[in-house]
Amino acid sequence: MKKNYFFKCIFGRFKFSFKKIALLSLFLLSTILSNAQTVTVTGTVTDESNVPLIGANVLVRGTSNGTVTDFDGNYSITVNQGDVLVVSYTGYQTKESTVGTGTTINFTLLEDAQSLDEVILIGYGSRKRTDVVSSVSTVDNDFLEAQPSADATRALQGSASGVTVVSSARPGQQAQVRIRGLGSINGNSPLYIVDGVNGGAVPPPDQIESMQVLKDASSTAIYGARGASGVILITTKSGRRNQAPKFQFNVRTGFGKSNAKYDLITDPNLIGQMIWLEQTNDGIVPNHPHFSFDPNDIKGTRVNDYLFPNGASIGDPSTDPSLYQERDYPITLTNKNGTDWMKESFRTALLQDYNLSVSGGSEKTVYSFNGSYFKEDGVFKNNSFNRYAFRTNVESQITDWLTVGKRIGATLSESRGNNPGFNAYVETSPLIPIYDIAGNWAGGVVGGNLNDGPNPVGHLFRERKDLRKNLNLVGTFYVEIEPIENLKFKSLFGYNMNWYSNHNPRFGDPENTNGSFVNTLGETRGNNLTWNFTNTASYSKTINEAHAFEIVLGMESTKFNLDEIEAGRAGYISTQDEFYYLESGAGAITNGSDAAAWSLFSLFSRAFYSYNDKYMIEGTVRRDGSSRFGANNRYGVFPAVSAGWMISNESFMEGTSGWLNRLKLRAGWGESGNDQIGNYNGFTTFGSGLGNSYYGIGGGDNTISLGYQSTEFGNPDAKWETTESTNIGLDATLFKGLDLSVEFWKKKTSDMLFRTTIPAVEGQALAPFVNVGTMDNKGVDIELTYRQTVNEDFNYSIGVNLSTYKNKVTKLSGADGDQLLGRAERGQRYTRAVTGRSFPEFYGYIVDGIFQTQEQADAHPVNGDYNQPGNLIIRDVDGNGEITPEDRTWIGNPHPDFTAGINIGVQYKNFDLTSIWYASVGNDIVNYHDRFPRWGLFQGPKSADRLFRSWGSPYLDDNRNAVLPKASSTTSFEQNTSTEHIEDGSFLRMKSIQLGYNLPDAMLEKLGFSNLRLYVMGTNLITLFDTYSGLDVEVSPENEIDRGFDEGTWPQPKQIIFGINIGI
């Protein structure tokens, strides 16, 4: 009613008719046509140097009428007088002009110097990007916001060339980052520098302004001891000068689901058919306590109604179905639908992220405050991670020559639950229900021949009380004095304090045939402190606008301390939280402690010179002293030098400025060190305990005595592991929109620290690390970015980065046949490293197919009695006419041929779309867990291929089309490492996609907001070209030597996230 009254008040006094409206419209139209004179406007678009700009956009504002300039920068467009022409060109500021009575309008566009003058962080300082002569990649806040994760390092995947990131599916766990391959058999993790302090914890993504990745030795050598594997510089957000307080509130919430794609048979009757097939192939009449069979028809297999316990025989009371309801008898109903243990363990996982920030500044002081709460449920039931994070940054210019500042952060995180190993899902039979008749967790004890292992769902429930807490406090305090212009002294003190506790209740798993009825509790309390004290003096000067130089001198001291205690107790009669304390147990008591310390003292310097923005040269040197080495070789010196030539600034390049805007050649050489060999390699260490002394002490004979024994022999002559790096790069910008960077690099690690073997007579102590190894890496990094502003409403960007590297161990210890072996699983070694090969590679037998006839099998080199129709054809590599372990050879490589990232950004009016893709091509994976469902080990769920596509299967029309050898319950040769376990690990995955909408300024003004953005995003939604049959093609290794070995990597979840950003 109010609406009608409103319109009546406004329009009630007017009486309308169609005739009057038509006449009025014709009159207005004729007036417009008579005044809007159509003209053809021509002109030229140039830059400040009067160089024509090719392909500049000329558009009539508010319309689709537009054109582009030709090769001479000329344009022609038909418009109306009074129209506004908008001219845009990537890399230049947009310009407008109103059409008057003239027909010629020329435009001179000013260069947008933002990208060229962008200041990026380098070691102990910053520099304009145009002056950088080393290898540095920048990851800005846009990539961080595209990752709905507690871990900021995941934003590096696909956004920086030469950087490999492998993420974990476990909520809150930091990704594994590697820069330019593997440079050592020891530590390969990069050094993280947060606000100038090394070794600090990586802040949450919403606190980070940008990350710089230093990749070559000319950029990392100034960090000396820990720069060999690259350096990641992290800058947290701060306020801006002369900015009113700005409040920003960000909320996002969503859900994730498991990305697992394992194809397993869980139908009990089909599992019975698998048993029928195996036993028939072995010449056995099919029989099993939980199935009935038709020996002549695989489809006649039926699962029994009940599962009988281990050791039961026909006639035992425990096998009488009439006693099913009696709790004293563990007989259990078979789950005839089949228990899908994975499906029962996964859930829809919720994610919540709330962040509030305030920033601003006056003429002298800038400040920012950031507080956030993040909670992510794991895709496994009873798994979760939550974190509270706070940070405050303040900087104040007290006088013209004195500036002080502080950056303080606190993070409290909590992680609950533990994922079961993948073994539980491929060993536990689908015949077993989740619960038995008594409501307890059902397991292998309820049925004979169903293997051991805990109930996977029960395991998740019992582990729900596993709790890990962490409190991290970080702080940076600095004073900067500038007594005279351009001379600066800076002192910085930083600390990283960490308190952690682990509460690990372990409840009995009586359903496991090898399980325990005993409840135990383990408690861990620990803390560590890293402090860092840095002093630098720097002087920079530009003379006659041609000679620019900078000198930096500095010293740095770092110290780390750790203290930890552990205690345990067994024999708890109650699992209630109120009673689950150490003193409540009645069983055995265990305890222990740990302590560690190391320190580093360094002196460093850097000098930079640039002439006329054309020629640049830089040199750095650092001297490190590490407590991890003996007195003989405690100090190492790490020099670096780099140079650049801005070719595009030469006079002979003037004719190319219309299309070639920047061309720079740069080269660098340097050395970095590595001391990641433990804290006490320079010293022989001892351990104490009962039983470590085997003779009477203090007169007591025949009693266990407390004593000491050596645990690790020291090597006082060990010296720094050194990585020498050479880098050649070419940077170019074409048409003000296409940026290209190509780098060729080579790294050589010498004096690589390797733990050699010692004679057995030396006892149980570990051998020390000695300097004997060398390793080479070389590769190419390419980054290509194109940005285009089509008109004032539409712009887009496409970025592609590509990296490739080759890795080779050129020496281990120098001893004949020396090798470094990967982990042993069921007697098999899948990975190893030797001189002359990559670190690591896969080693095993080569399979050349499947025997089709006995004649073919008899003609093949002898392999015991294995050569039979349906079995694998093993290649006789050494040609001696017999298959032996000496026929094993190199069968795969976990290193990709290349990796690539694709970043797409589109903005149309108030909408924006961003997408990040990552690809890995040519790497191999060992699918270790295929030996369970695909190759017949244990009686858990089976691969569909084993039943339907193995040699001799009644479901297979022609054995020549078999993808697996014949199924057998007696043959074990297939468990040996071979090419049958190696799969292609190539893939292309959409890591994230985000669609956003920004409210128009007019609406913001009414609402009183400075910005309001709504968005929806997804992660890991699409994976292309993925032929890997495992859980997830992105395999996360536990150790470098096991790279590419998949022991059941839990897949990264697919997520859908909704968010809103509000600014006031």
Tab-separated table of C-alpha atoms in Angstrom, residues 119-122 135-145 152-156 159-160 192-195 202-205 207-215 231-237:
chain	number	residue	atom	x	y	z
A	119	VAL	CA	60.508	-3.292	-4.557
A	120	ILE	CA	61.184	-6.876	-3.594
A	121	LEU	CA	62.983	-8.385	-0.638
A	122	ILE	CA	66.478	-9.790	-0.928
A	135	SER	CA	67.010	-15.560	-9.235
A	136	VAL	CA	63.992	-14.386	-7.215
A	137	SER	CA	60.306	-15.275	-7.620
A	138	THR	CA	57.508	-13.379	-5.888
A	139	VAL	CA	54.249	-14.840	-4.594
A	140	ASP	CA	51.846	-12.089	-3.618
A	141	ASN	CA	48.720	-12.013	-1.511
A	142	ASP	CA	46.437	-13.035	-4.404
A	143	PHE	CA	47.888	-16.548	-4.415
A	144	LEU	CA	47.661	-16.796	-0.631
A	145	GLU	CA	43.988	-15.862	-0.677
A	152	ALA	CA	50.736	-20.667	3.588
A	153	THR	CA	53.437	-22.706	1.829
A	154	ARG	CA	50.798	-24.450	-0.289
A	155	ALA	CA	50.394	-21.178	-2.216
A	156	LEU	CA	53.849	-21.794	-3.708
A	159	SER	CA	52.911	-19.992	-8.603
A	160	ALA	CA	56.725	-20.015	-8.722
A	192	TYR	CA	62.284	-19.588	6.055
A	193	ILE	CA	62.911	-15.955	7.000
A	194	VAL	CA	59.925	-14.230	8.604
A	195	ASP	CA	60.215	-10.449	8.962
A	202	VAL	CA	55.467	-19.781	8.932
A	203	PRO	CA	52.602	-17.378	9.782
A	204	PRO	CA	48.996	-18.078	8.754
A	205	PRO	CA	48.174	-17.003	5.174
A	207	GLN	CA	48.889	-12.456	8.009
A	208	ILE	CA	51.253	-12.541	5.016
A	209	GLU	CA	51.713	-9.708	2.552
A	210	SER	CA	54.083	-11.504	0.175
A	211	MET	CA	56.655	-14.269	-0.165
A	212	GLN	CA	59.909	-14.111	-2.112
A	213	VAL	CA	61.670	-17.291	-3.175
A	214	LEU	CA	65.454	-17.002	-3.491
A	215	LYS	CA	66.599	-19.810	-5.749
A	231	VAL	CA	65.426	-19.327	0.989
A	232	ILE	CA	61.825	-18.155	1.365
A	233	LEU	CA	61.407	-14.590	2.626
A	234	ILE	CA	58.040	-13.857	4.228
A	235	THR	CA	56.745	-10.355	4.928
A	236	THR	CA	53.737	-9.928	7.182
A	237	LYS	CA	51.132	-7.246	6.635
